[in-house]
C-alpha cells in the first residue's frame, strides 16, 4: 500500500505520518531522510545527489526518484510505505506513478491534510528551536530559554510569518495541482480535517485509509 501524504507546510504530515506508519506497520519515507541515508551509505544515487548538493544545486527529480526506488525496494517497504513530502509537483507525481508501475505497484491513496491558512501561520510561527542544542519547541516565544540547556530560543528564518506566506504560495502554485492530477488519474484521494486534537486527526486519517 503506497500512501502519499499531501498538505501545506504546518499541516502535521510528519507527525501524523509517523503515527499512521506505526499503526499500519509500514515505514514512513520522507525525501530528506532517505536522501541523507543514501549519502551516508554511499549508494550510487546517494553519491549522485551529493554532487549536486556540494555544488549548491537542487537534487534533480530523476535522482530523488532513484533514491525512492531503492527505498521502496527494501524488505521493510514490501507491504507498503507512507510517503511524506515526496510529491510536491505534478512532474514528481508522474515520476512516482511511473516508478511504482515499474515496481509492479501503484499509488493506493493520496491523503490530503486540510488546514486553513491562518491556522497554519499561527502553528508555524509558534515554533522555535534552541540555538545551542536544536531542541524544537512549540508555543514558546523567541528569546526565552531552552529548558534543556538554557540556550536562547530562536525562530528559524523559514518559519517567520513572511516566509510562511511565501511557502504557502509555493504550495498553492506547485503542490495543489497534484490533487487535480491525482483525481484526473483516478487515484483515490481522501481529504481529512487536520485541525484540532492530534489523536482525533490520527483517527480521521486511519478511518480514511480503511479499504
Ligand atoms: Zn537547548
mmCIF file with all atom_site columns, C-alpha atoms and ligand atoms in Angstrom:
data_model
loop_
_atom_site.group_PDB
_atom_site.id
_atom_site.type_symbol
_atom_site.label_atom_id
_atom_site.label_alt_id
_atom_site.label_comp_id
_atom_site.label_asym_id
_atom_site.label_entity_id
_atom_site.label_seq_id
_atom_site.pdbx_PDB_ins_code
_atom_site.Cartn_x
_atom_site.Cartn_y
_atom_site.Cartn_z
_atom_site.occupancy
_atom_site.B_iso_or_equiv
_atom_site.pdbx_formal_charge
_atom_site.auth_seq_id
_atom_site.auth_comp_id
_atom_site.auth_asym_id
_atom_site.auth_atom_id
_atom_site.pdbx_PDB_model_num
ATOM   1   C  CA  . UNK A 1 1   ? 0.000   0.000  0.000   1.00 0.00 ? 1   UNK A CA  1
ATOM   2   C  CA  . UNK A 1 2   ? 1.701   3.194  -1.160  1.00 0.00 ? 2   UNK A CA  1
ATOM   3   C  CA  . UNK A 1 3   ? 0.181   6.187  0.566   1.00 0.00 ? 3   UNK A CA  1
ATOM   4   C  CA  . UNK A 1 4   ? 1.110   9.716  -0.460  1.00 0.00 ? 4   UNK A CA  1
ATOM   5   C  CA  . UNK A 1 5   ? 0.612   12.471 2.104   1.00 0.00 ? 5   UNK A CA  1
ATOM   6   C  CA  . UNK A 1 6   ? -0.192  15.901 0.727   1.00 0.00 ? 6   UNK A CA  1
ATOM   7   C  CA  . UNK A 1 7   ? -0.791  19.147 2.516   1.00 0.00 ? 7   UNK A CA  1
ATOM   8   C  CA  . UNK A 1 8   ? 0.591   22.599 3.157   1.00 0.00 ? 8   UNK A CA  1
ATOM   9   C  CA  . UNK A 1 9   ? 3.571   23.268 5.428   1.00 0.00 ? 9   UNK A CA  1
ATOM   10  C  CA  . UNK A 1 10  ? 2.491   23.054 9.054   1.00 0.00 ? 10  UNK A CA  1
ATOM   11  C  CA  . UNK A 1 11  ? -0.386  20.659 8.340   1.00 0.00 ? 11  UNK A CA  1
ATOM   12  C  CA  . UNK A 1 12  ? 1.193   17.976 10.537  1.00 0.00 ? 12  UNK A CA  1
ATOM   13  C  CA  . UNK A 1 13  ? 2.044   15.454 7.813   1.00 0.00 ? 13  UNK A CA  1
ATOM   14  C  CA  . UNK A 1 14  ? 5.306   14.483 9.511   1.00 0.00 ? 14  UNK A CA  1
ATOM   15  C  CA  . UNK A 1 15  ? 3.789   13.784 12.923  1.00 0.00 ? 15  UNK A CA  1
ATOM   16  C  CA  . UNK A 1 16  ? 0.678   12.097 11.588  1.00 0.00 ? 16  UNK A CA  1
ATOM   17  C  CA  . UNK A 1 17  ? 2.733   10.193 9.011   1.00 0.00 ? 17  UNK A CA  1
ATOM   18  C  CA  . UNK A 1 18  ? 4.761   8.638  11.850  1.00 0.00 ? 18  UNK A CA  1
ATOM   19  C  CA  . UNK A 1 19  ? 1.611   7.650  13.699  1.00 0.00 ? 19  UNK A CA  1
ATOM   20  C  CA  . UNK A 1 20  ? -0.098  6.172  10.637  1.00 0.00 ? 20  UNK A CA  1
ATOM   21  C  CA  . UNK A 1 21  ? 3.081   4.286  9.681   1.00 0.00 ? 21  UNK A CA  1
ATOM   22  C  CA  . UNK A 1 22  ? 3.310   2.797  13.163  1.00 0.00 ? 22  UNK A CA  1
ATOM   23  C  CA  . UNK A 1 23  ? -0.312  1.705  13.192  1.00 0.00 ? 23  UNK A CA  1
ATOM   24  C  CA  . UNK A 1 24  ? -0.077  0.134  9.731   1.00 0.00 ? 24  UNK A CA  1
ATOM   25  C  CA  . UNK A 1 25  ? 3.346   -1.406 10.413  1.00 0.00 ? 25  UNK A CA  1
ATOM   26  C  CA  . UNK A 1 26  ? 4.941   0.118  7.341   1.00 0.00 ? 26  UNK A CA  1
ATOM   27  C  CA  . UNK A 1 27  ? 7.766   2.677  7.109   1.00 0.00 ? 27  UNK A CA  1
ATOM   28  C  CA  . UNK A 1 28  ? 7.339   6.390  6.645   1.00 0.00 ? 28  UNK A CA  1
ATOM   29  C  CA  . UNK A 1 29  ? 9.565   7.638  3.879   1.00 0.00 ? 29  UNK A CA  1
ATOM   30  C  CA  . UNK A 1 30  ? 10.440  11.334 3.810   1.00 0.00 ? 30  UNK A CA  1
ATOM   31  C  CA  . UNK A 1 31  ? 12.607  12.684 0.999   1.00 0.00 ? 31  UNK A CA  1
ATOM   32  C  CA  . UNK A 1 32  ? 15.104  14.415 3.309   1.00 0.00 ? 32  UNK A CA  1
ATOM   33  C  CA  . UNK A 1 33  ? 15.587  11.290 5.443   1.00 0.00 ? 33  UNK A CA  1
ATOM   34  C  CA  . UNK A 1 34  ? 16.182  8.844  2.598   1.00 0.00 ? 34  UNK A CA  1
ATOM   35  C  CA  . UNK A 1 35  ? 18.409  11.367 0.850   1.00 0.00 ? 35  UNK A CA  1
ATOM   36  C  CA  . UNK A 1 36  ? 20.637  11.720 3.922   1.00 0.00 ? 36  UNK A CA  1
ATOM   37  C  CA  . UNK A 1 37  ? 20.672  7.940  4.371   1.00 0.00 ? 37  UNK A CA  1
ATOM   38  C  CA  . UNK A 1 38  ? 21.643  7.308  0.749   1.00 0.00 ? 38  UNK A CA  1
ATOM   39  C  CA  . UNK A 1 39  ? 24.505  9.782  1.094   1.00 0.00 ? 39  UNK A CA  1
ATOM   40  C  CA  . UNK A 1 40  ? 25.627  8.227  4.373   1.00 0.00 ? 40  UNK A CA  1
ATOM   41  C  CA  . UNK A 1 41  ? 25.559  4.736  2.834   1.00 0.00 ? 41  UNK A CA  1
ATOM   42  C  CA  . UNK A 1 42  ? 27.377  5.962  -0.265  1.00 0.00 ? 42  UNK A CA  1
ATOM   43  C  CA  . UNK A 1 43  ? 24.883  4.375  -2.675  1.00 0.00 ? 43  UNK A CA  1
ATOM   44  C  CA  . UNK A 1 44  ? 25.117  5.194  -6.379  1.00 0.00 ? 44  UNK A CA  1
ATOM   45  C  CA  . UNK A 1 45  ? 22.133  7.536  -6.115  1.00 0.00 ? 45  UNK A CA  1
ATOM   46  C  CA  . UNK A 1 46  ? 23.449  8.990  -2.877  1.00 0.00 ? 46  UNK A CA  1
ATOM   47  C  CA  . UNK A 1 47  ? 26.756  9.872  -4.493  1.00 0.00 ? 47  UNK A CA  1
ATOM   48  C  CA  . UNK A 1 48  ? 24.924  11.415 -7.447  1.00 0.00 ? 48  UNK A CA  1
ATOM   49  C  CA  . UNK A 1 49  ? 22.830  13.520 -5.064  1.00 0.00 ? 49  UNK A CA  1
ATOM   50  C  CA  . UNK A 1 50  ? 25.879  14.616 -3.114  1.00 0.00 ? 50  UNK A CA  1
ATOM   51  C  CA  . UNK A 1 51  ? 27.478  16.023 -6.254  1.00 0.00 ? 51  UNK A CA  1
ATOM   52  C  CA  . UNK A 1 52  ? 24.544  18.372 -6.772  1.00 0.00 ? 52  UNK A CA  1
ATOM   53  C  CA  . UNK A 1 53  ? 24.373  19.347 -3.127  1.00 0.00 ? 53  UNK A CA  1
ATOM   54  C  CA  . UNK A 1 54  ? 28.102  20.055 -2.913  1.00 0.00 ? 54  UNK A CA  1
ATOM   55  C  CA  . UNK A 1 55  ? 27.697  22.332 -5.925  1.00 0.00 ? 55  UNK A CA  1
ATOM   56  C  CA  . UNK A 1 56  ? 24.863  24.125 -4.126  1.00 0.00 ? 56  UNK A CA  1
ATOM   57  C  CA  . UNK A 1 57  ? 22.312  22.871 -6.637  1.00 0.00 ? 57  UNK A CA  1
ATOM   58  C  CA  . UNK A 1 58  ? 18.917  21.259 -6.182  1.00 0.00 ? 58  UNK A CA  1
ATOM   59  C  CA  . UNK A 1 59  ? 18.965  17.483 -6.466  1.00 0.00 ? 59  UNK A CA  1
ATOM   60  C  CA  . UNK A 1 60  ? 17.029  16.720 -9.686  1.00 0.00 ? 60  UNK A CA  1
ATOM   61  C  CA  . UNK A 1 61  ? 13.813  14.687 -9.624  1.00 0.00 ? 61  UNK A CA  1
ATOM   62  C  CA  . UNK A 1 62  ? 15.488  11.820 -11.511 1.00 0.00 ? 62  UNK A CA  1
ATOM   63  C  CA  . UNK A 1 63  ? 17.976  11.307 -8.676  1.00 0.00 ? 63  UNK A CA  1
ATOM   64  C  CA  . UNK A 1 64  ? 15.311  11.659 -5.968  1.00 0.00 ? 64  UNK A CA  1
ATOM   65  C  CA  . UNK A 1 65  ? 13.209  9.064  -7.789  1.00 0.00 ? 65  UNK A CA  1
ATOM   66  C  CA  . UNK A 1 66  ? 16.212  6.739  -7.933  1.00 0.00 ? 66  UNK A CA  1
ATOM   67  C  CA  . UNK A 1 67  ? 16.559  7.057  -4.170  1.00 0.00 ? 67  UNK A CA  1
ATOM   68  C  CA  . UNK A 1 68  ? 12.813  6.441  -3.775  1.00 0.00 ? 68  UNK A CA  1
ATOM   69  C  CA  . UNK A 1 69  ? 13.093  3.336  -5.910  1.00 0.00 ? 69  UNK A CA  1
ATOM   70  C  CA  . UNK A 1 70  ? 15.792  1.990  -3.603  1.00 0.00 ? 70  UNK A CA  1
ATOM   71  C  CA  . UNK A 1 71  ? 13.747  2.894  -0.522  1.00 0.00 ? 71  UNK A CA  1
ATOM   72  C  CA  . UNK A 1 72  ? 10.577  1.244  -1.854  1.00 0.00 ? 72  UNK A CA  1
ATOM   73  C  CA  . UNK A 1 73  ? 12.515  -1.876 -2.827  1.00 0.00 ? 73  UNK A CA  1
ATOM   74  C  CA  . UNK A 1 74  ? 13.680  -2.651 0.705   1.00 0.00 ? 74  UNK A CA  1
ATOM   75  C  CA  . UNK A 1 75  ? 12.043  -5.592 2.550   1.00 0.00 ? 75  UNK A CA  1
ATOM   76  C  CA  . UNK A 1 76  ? 10.710  -3.118 5.140   1.00 0.00 ? 76  UNK A CA  1
ATOM   77  C  CA  . UNK A 1 77  ? 8.657   -1.404 2.445   1.00 0.00 ? 77  UNK A CA  1
ATOM   78  C  CA  . UNK A 1 78  ? 7.379   -4.610 0.841   1.00 0.00 ? 78  UNK A CA  1
ATOM   79  C  CA  . UNK A 1 79  ? 3.977   -4.207 2.496   1.00 0.00 ? 79  UNK A CA  1
ATOM   80  C  CA  . UNK A 1 80  ? 3.831   -0.515 1.750   1.00 0.00 ? 80  UNK A CA  1
ATOM   81  C  CA  . UNK A 1 81  ? 5.060   2.912  2.732   1.00 0.00 ? 81  UNK A CA  1
ATOM   82  C  CA  . UNK A 1 82  ? 3.845   6.322  3.741   1.00 0.00 ? 82  UNK A CA  1
ATOM   83  C  CA  . UNK A 1 83  ? 5.421   8.982  1.560   1.00 0.00 ? 83  UNK A CA  1
ATOM   84  C  CA  . UNK A 1 84  ? 5.805   12.338 3.248   1.00 0.00 ? 84  UNK A CA  1
ATOM   85  C  CA  . UNK A 1 85  ? 6.990   15.329 1.236   1.00 0.00 ? 85  UNK A CA  1
ATOM   86  C  CA  . UNK A 1 86  ? 7.951   13.123 -1.683  1.00 0.00 ? 86  UNK A CA  1
ATOM   87  C  CA  . UNK A 1 87  ? 5.440   14.618 -4.096  1.00 0.00 ? 87  UNK A CA  1
ATOM   88  C  CA  . UNK A 1 88  ? 5.495   18.396 -4.290  1.00 0.00 ? 88  UNK A CA  1
ATOM   89  C  CA  . UNK A 1 89  ? 4.904   18.934 -8.013  1.00 0.00 ? 89  UNK A CA  1
ATOM   90  C  CA  . UNK A 1 90  ? 2.943   17.292 -10.837 1.00 0.00 ? 90  UNK A CA  1
ATOM   91  C  CA  . UNK A 1 91  ? 6.136   16.046 -12.570 1.00 0.00 ? 91  UNK A CA  1
ATOM   92  C  CA  . UNK A 1 92  ? 7.186   14.401 -9.288  1.00 0.00 ? 92  UNK A CA  1
ATOM   93  C  CA  . UNK A 1 93  ? 3.754   12.759 -9.019  1.00 0.00 ? 93  UNK A CA  1
ATOM   94  C  CA  . UNK A 1 94  ? 4.070   11.498 -12.581 1.00 0.00 ? 94  UNK A CA  1
ATOM   95  C  CA  . UNK A 1 95  ? 7.568   10.196 -11.847 1.00 0.00 ? 95  UNK A CA  1
ATOM   96  C  CA  . UNK A 1 96  ? 6.395   8.402  -8.734  1.00 0.00 ? 96  UNK A CA  1
ATOM   97  C  CA  . UNK A 1 97  ? 3.428   6.804  -10.529 1.00 0.00 ? 97  UNK A CA  1
ATOM   98  C  CA  . UNK A 1 98  ? 5.773   5.554  -13.249 1.00 0.00 ? 98  UNK A CA  1
ATOM   99  C  CA  . UNK A 1 99  ? 8.260   4.262  -10.707 1.00 0.00 ? 99  UNK A CA  1
ATOM   100 C  CA  . UNK A 1 100 ? 5.516   2.455  -8.772  1.00 0.00 ? 100 UNK A CA  1
ATOM   101 C  CA  . UNK A 1 101 ? 4.369   0.805  -12.001 1.00 0.00 ? 101 UNK A CA  1
ATOM   102 C  CA  . UNK A 1 102 ? 7.948   -0.322 -12.698 1.00 0.00 ? 102 UNK A CA  1
ATOM   103 C  CA  . UNK A 1 103 ? 7.933   -1.997 -9.295  1.00 0.00 ? 103 UNK A CA  1
ATOM   104 C  CA  . UNK A 1 104 ? 4.586   -3.639 -10.058 1.00 0.00 ? 104 UNK A CA  1
ATOM   105 C  CA  . UNK A 1 105 ? 2.856   -1.384 -7.554  1.00 0.00 ? 105 UNK A CA  1
ATOM   106 C  CA  . UNK A 1 106 ? 0.694   1.702  -7.568  1.00 0.00 ? 106 UNK A CA  1
ATOM   107 C  CA  . UNK A 1 107 ? -0.171  4.773  -5.531  1.00 0.00 ? 107 UNK A CA  1
ATOM   108 C  CA  . UNK A 1 108 ? -3.066  3.376  -3.483  1.00 0.00 ? 108 UNK A CA  1
ATOM   109 C  CA  . UNK A 1 109 ? -4.131  6.505  -1.643  1.00 0.00 ? 109 UNK A CA  1
ATOM   110 C  CA  . UNK A 1 110 ? -3.471  10.202 -1.580  1.00 0.00 ? 110 UNK A CA  1
ATOM   111 C  CA  . UNK A 1 111 ? -4.275  11.714 1.799   1.00 0.00 ? 111 UNK A CA  1
ATOM   112 C  CA  . UNK A 1 112 ? -4.811  15.445 1.779   1.00 0.00 ? 112 UNK A CA  1
ATOM   113 C  CA  . UNK A 1 113 ? -4.392  17.279 5.093   1.00 0.00 ? 113 UNK A CA  1
ATOM   114 C  CA  . UNK A 1 114 ? -6.758  20.198 5.228   1.00 0.00 ? 114 UNK A CA  1
ATOM   115 C  CA  . UNK A 1 115 ? -5.897  23.181 7.472   1.00 0.00 ? 115 UNK A CA  1
ATOM   116 C  CA  . UNK A 1 116 ? -6.936  26.824 6.967   1.00 0.00 ? 116 UNK A CA  1
ATOM   117 C  CA  . UNK A 1 117 ? -4.148  29.325 6.195   1.00 0.00 ? 117 UNK A CA  1
ATOM   118 C  CA  . UNK A 1 118 ? -4.495  31.419 9.342   1.00 0.00 ? 118 UNK A CA  1
ATOM   119 C  CA  . UNK A 1 119 ? -4.181  28.277 11.465  1.00 0.00 ? 119 UNK A CA  1
ATOM   120 C  CA  . UNK A 1 120 ? -1.051  27.219 9.524   1.00 0.00 ? 120 UNK A CA  1
ATOM   121 C  CA  . UNK A 1 121 ? 0.567   30.611 10.025  1.00 0.00 ? 121 UNK A CA  1
ATOM   122 C  CA  . UNK A 1 122 ? -0.321  30.523 13.709  1.00 0.00 ? 122 UNK A CA  1
ATOM   123 C  CA  . UNK A 1 123 ? 1.120   26.987 14.095  1.00 0.00 ? 123 UNK A CA  1
ATOM   124 C  CA  . UNK A 1 124 ? 4.346   27.621 12.232  1.00 0.00 ? 124 UNK A CA  1
ATOM   125 C  CA  . UNK A 1 125 ? 5.134   30.984 13.775  1.00 0.00 ? 125 UNK A CA  1
ATOM   126 C  CA  . UNK A 1 126 ? 4.653   29.348 17.196  1.00 0.00 ? 126 UNK A CA  1
ATOM   127 C  CA  . UNK A 1 127 ? 7.641   27.107 16.550  1.00 0.00 ? 127 UNK A CA  1
ATOM   128 C  CA  . UNK A 1 128 ? 11.042  27.900 17.974  1.00 0.00 ? 128 UNK A CA  1
ATOM   129 C  CA  . UNK A 1 129 ? 14.276  25.987 18.229  1.00 0.00 ? 129 UNK A CA  1
ATOM   130 C  CA  . UNK A 1 130 ? 17.189  26.177 20.697  1.00 0.00 ? 130 UNK A CA  1
ATOM   131 C  CA  . UNK A 1 131 ? 20.136  27.976 19.172  1.00 0.00 ? 131 UNK A CA  1
ATOM   132 C  CA  . UNK A 1 132 ? 22.549  25.712 21.062  1.00 0.00 ? 132 UNK A CA  1
ATOM   133 C  CA  . UNK A 1 133 ? 21.122  22.183 21.251  1.00 0.00 ? 133 UNK A CA  1
ATOM   134 C  CA  . UNK A 1 134 ? 18.496  22.447 18.447  1.00 0.00 ? 134 UNK A CA  1
ATOM   135 C  CA  . UNK A 1 135 ? 15.633  21.175 20.619  1.00 0.00 ? 135 UNK A CA  1
ATOM   136 C  CA  . UNK A 1 136 ? 12.374  22.213 18.909  1.00 0.00 ? 136 UNK A CA  1
ATOM   137 C  CA  . UNK A 1 137 ? 9.563   23.897 20.852  1.00 0.00 ? 137 UNK A CA  1
ATOM   138 C  CA  . UNK A 1 138 ? 6.005   24.866 20.087  1.00 0.00 ? 138 UNK A CA  1
ATOM   139 C  CA  . UNK A 1 139 ? 4.242   27.773 21.732  1.00 0.00 ? 139 UNK A CA  1
ATOM   140 C  CA  . UNK A 1 140 ? 7.413   29.282 23.265  1.00 0.00 ? 140 UNK A CA  1
ATOM   141 C  CA  . UNK A 1 141 ? 8.410   32.795 22.301  1.00 0.00 ? 141 UNK A CA  1
ATOM   142 C  CA  . UNK A 1 142 ? 11.736  33.558 20.606  1.00 0.00 ? 142 UNK A CA  1
ATOM   143 C  CA  . UNK A 1 143 ? 14.193  34.967 23.158  1.00 0.00 ? 143 UNK A CA  1
ATOM   144 C  CA  . UNK A 1 144 ? 13.082  32.693 26.003  1.00 0.00 ? 144 UNK A CA  1
ATOM   145 C  CA  . UNK A 1 145 ? 15.414  29.976 27.310  1.00 0.00 ? 145 UNK A CA  1
ATOM   146 C  CA  . UNK A 1 146 ? 15.748  26.317 26.401  1.00 0.00 ? 146 UNK A CA  1
ATOM   147 C  CA  . UNK A 1 147 ? 14.507  24.002 29.154  1.00 0.00 ? 147 UNK A CA  1
ATOM   148 C  CA  . UNK A 1 148 ? 17.303  21.536 28.423  1.00 0.00 ? 148 UNK A CA  1
ATOM   149 C  CA  . UNK A 1 149 ? 20.423  23.668 28.143  1.00 0.00 ? 149 UNK A CA  1
ATOM   150 C  CA  . UNK A 1 150 ? 19.417  27.260 28.839  1.00 0.00 ? 150 UNK A CA  1
ATOM   151 C  CA  . UNK A 1 151 ? 20.255  28.317 25.278  1.00 0.00 ? 151 UNK A CA  1
ATOM   152 C  CA  . UNK A 1 152 ? 18.280  31.030 23.538  1.00 0.00 ? 152 UNK A CA  1
ATOM   153 C  CA  . UNK A 1 153 ? 15.207  30.007 21.538  1.00 0.00 ? 153 UNK A CA  1
ATOM   154 C  CA  . UNK A 1 154 ? 15.051  31.394 18.027  1.00 0.00 ? 154 UNK A CA  1
ATOM   155 C  CA  . UNK A 1 155 ? 12.622  31.124 15.140  1.00 0.00 ? 155 UNK A CA  1
ATOM   156 C  CA  . UNK A 1 156 ? 14.013  29.515 12.010  1.00 0.00 ? 156 UNK A CA  1
ATOM   157 C  CA  . UNK A 1 157 ? 14.067  32.029 9.119   1.00 0.00 ? 157 UNK A CA  1
ATOM   158 C  CA  . UNK A 1 158 ? 11.761  29.645 7.224   1.00 0.00 ? 158 UNK A CA  1
ATOM   159 C  CA  . UNK A 1 159 ? 9.172   29.935 9.990   1.00 0.00 ? 159 UNK A CA  1
ATOM   160 C  CA  . UNK A 1 160 ? 8.930   33.747 10.048  1.00 0.00 ? 160 UNK A CA  1
ATOM   161 C  CA  . UNK A 1 161 ? 5.387   34.822 9.065   1.00 0.00 ? 161 UNK A CA  1
ATOM   162 C  CA  . UNK A 1 162 ? 6.535   36.399 5.773   1.00 0.00 ? 162 UNK A CA  1
ATOM   163 C  CA  . UNK A 1 163 ? 8.479   33.250 4.828   1.00 0.00 ? 163 UNK A CA  1
ATOM   164 C  CA  . UNK A 1 164 ? 5.478   31.105 5.727   1.00 0.00 ? 164 UNK A CA  1
ATOM   165 C  CA  . UNK A 1 165 ? 3.292   33.127 3.347   1.00 0.00 ? 165 UNK A CA  1
ATOM   166 C  CA  . UNK A 1 166 ? 5.835   32.505 0.589   1.00 0.00 ? 166 UNK A CA  1
ATOM   167 C  CA  . UNK A 1 167 ? 5.890   28.773 1.396   1.00 0.00 ? 167 UNK A CA  1
ATOM   168 C  CA  . UNK A 1 168 ? 2.095   28.690 1.244   1.00 0.00 ? 168 UNK A CA  1
ATOM   169 C  CA  . UNK A 1 169 ? 2.134   30.448 -2.125  1.00 0.00 ? 169 UNK A CA  1
ATOM   170 C  CA  . UNK A 1 170 ? 4.617   27.893 -3.455  1.00 0.00 ? 170 UNK A CA  1
ATOM   171 C  CA  . UNK A 1 171 ? 2.343   25.130 -2.143  1.00 0.00 ? 171 UNK A CA  1
ATOM   172 C  CA  . UNK A 1 172 ? -0.715  26.628 -3.883  1.00 0.00 ? 172 UNK A CA  1
ATOM   173 C  CA  . UNK A 1 173 ? 1.141   27.093 -7.155  1.00 0.00 ? 173 UNK A CA  1
ATOM   174 C  CA  . UNK A 1 174 ? 3.123   23.842 -7.317  1.00 0.00 ? 174 UNK A CA  1
ATOM   175 C  CA  . UNK A 1 175 ? 1.661   21.230 -4.997  1.00 0.00 ? 175 UNK A CA  1
ATOM   176 C  CA  . UNK A 1 176 ? -2.075  21.873 -5.089  1.00 0.00 ? 176 UNK A CA  1
ATOM   177 C  CA  . UNK A 1 177 ? -2.253  20.981 -8.819  1.00 0.00 ? 177 UNK A CA  1
ATOM   178 C  CA  . UNK A 1 178 ? -1.151  17.468 -7.785  1.00 0.00 ? 178 UNK A CA  1
ATOM   179 C  CA  . UNK A 1 179 ? -4.610  16.962 -6.229  1.00 0.00 ? 179 UNK A CA  1
ATOM   180 C  CA  . UNK A 1 180 ? -6.348  17.547 -9.555  1.00 0.00 ? 180 UNK A CA  1
ATOM   181 C  CA  . UNK A 1 181 ? -3.722  15.451 -11.314 1.00 0.00 ? 181 UNK A CA  1
ATOM   182 C  CA  . UNK A 1 182 ? -4.426  12.579 -8.925  1.00 0.00 ? 182 UNK A CA  1
ATOM   183 C  CA  . UNK A 1 183 ? -8.189  12.846 -9.441  1.00 0.00 ? 183 UNK A CA  1
ATOM   184 C  CA  . UNK A 1 184 ? -7.713  13.004 -13.219 1.00 0.00 ? 184 UNK A CA  1
ATOM   185 C  CA  . UNK A 1 185 ? -5.695  9.776  -12.995 1.00 0.00 ? 185 UNK A CA  1
ATOM   186 C  CA  . UNK A 1 186 ? -8.386  8.021  -10.929 1.00 0.00 ? 186 UNK A CA  1
ATOM   187 C  CA  . UNK A 1 187 ? -6.280  7.848  -7.809  1.00 0.00 ? 187 UNK A CA  1
ATOM   188 C  CA  . UNK A 1 188 ? -8.088  7.508  -4.518  1.00 0.00 ? 188 UNK A CA  1
ATOM   189 C  CA  . UNK A 1 189 ? -7.838  10.982 -2.970  1.00 0.00 ? 189 UNK A CA  1
ATOM   190 C  CA  . UNK A 1 190 ? -9.144  11.351 0.580   1.00 0.00 ? 190 UNK A CA  1
ATOM   191 C  CA  . UNK A 1 191 ? -9.334  14.666 2.334   1.00 0.00 ? 191 UNK A CA  1
ATOM   192 C  CA  . UNK A 1 192 ? -9.124  14.895 6.113   1.00 0.00 ? 192 UNK A CA  1
ATOM   193 C  CA  . UNK A 1 193 ? -9.746  17.724 8.532   1.00 0.00 ? 193 UNK A CA  1
ATOM   194 C  CA  . UNK A 1 194 ? -6.296  18.180 10.084  1.00 0.00 ? 194 UNK A CA  1
ATOM   195 C  CA  . UNK A 1 195 ? -7.335  20.670 12.756  1.00 0.00 ? 195 UNK A CA  1
ATOM   196 C  CA  . UNK A 1 196 ? -7.980  20.042 16.426  1.00 0.00 ? 196 UNK A CA  1
ATOM   197 C  CA  . UNK A 1 197 ? -6.817  17.259 18.701  1.00 0.00 ? 197 UNK A CA  1
ATOM   198 C  CA  . UNK A 1 198 ? -3.785  15.306 17.486  1.00 0.00 ? 198 UNK A CA  1
ATOM   199 C  CA  . UNK A 1 199 ? -5.301  11.887 18.384  1.00 0.00 ? 199 UNK A CA  1
ATOM   200 C  CA  . UNK A 1 200 ? -8.526  12.795 16.658  1.00 0.00 ? 200 UNK A CA  1
ATOM   201 C  CA  . UNK A 1 201 ? -6.627  13.706 13.468  1.00 0.00 ? 201 UNK A CA  1
ATOM   202 C  CA  . UNK A 1 202 ? -4.894  10.300 13.551  1.00 0.00 ? 202 UNK A CA  1
ATOM   203 C  CA  . UNK A 1 203 ? -8.301  8.644  13.948  1.00 0.00 ? 203 UNK A CA  1
ATOM   204 C  CA  . UNK A 1 204 ? -9.678  10.533 10.961  1.00 0.00 ? 204 UNK A CA  1
ATOM   205 C  CA  . UNK A 1 205 ? -6.647  9.547  8.886   1.00 0.00 ? 205 UNK A CA  1
ATOM   206 C  CA  . UNK A 1 206 ? -6.941  5.871  9.848   1.00 0.00 ? 206 UNK A CA  1
ATOM   207 C  CA  . UNK A 1 207 ? -10.634 5.882  9.032   1.00 0.00 ? 207 UNK A CA  1
ATOM   208 C  CA  . UNK A 1 208 ? -9.874  7.469  5.650   1.00 0.00 ? 208 UNK A CA  1
ATOM   209 C  CA  . UNK A 1 209 ? -7.349  4.702  4.942   1.00 0.00 ? 209 UNK A CA  1
ATOM   210 C  CA  . UNK A 1 210 ? -9.777  1.848  5.551   1.00 0.00 ? 210 UNK A CA  1
ATOM   211 C  CA  . UNK A 1 211 ? -10.412 -0.070 2.339   1.00 0.00 ? 211 UNK A CA  1
HETATM 212 ZN ZN1 . LIG B 2 .   ? 18.985  23.889 24.283  1.00 0.00 ? 1   LIG B ZN1 1
#
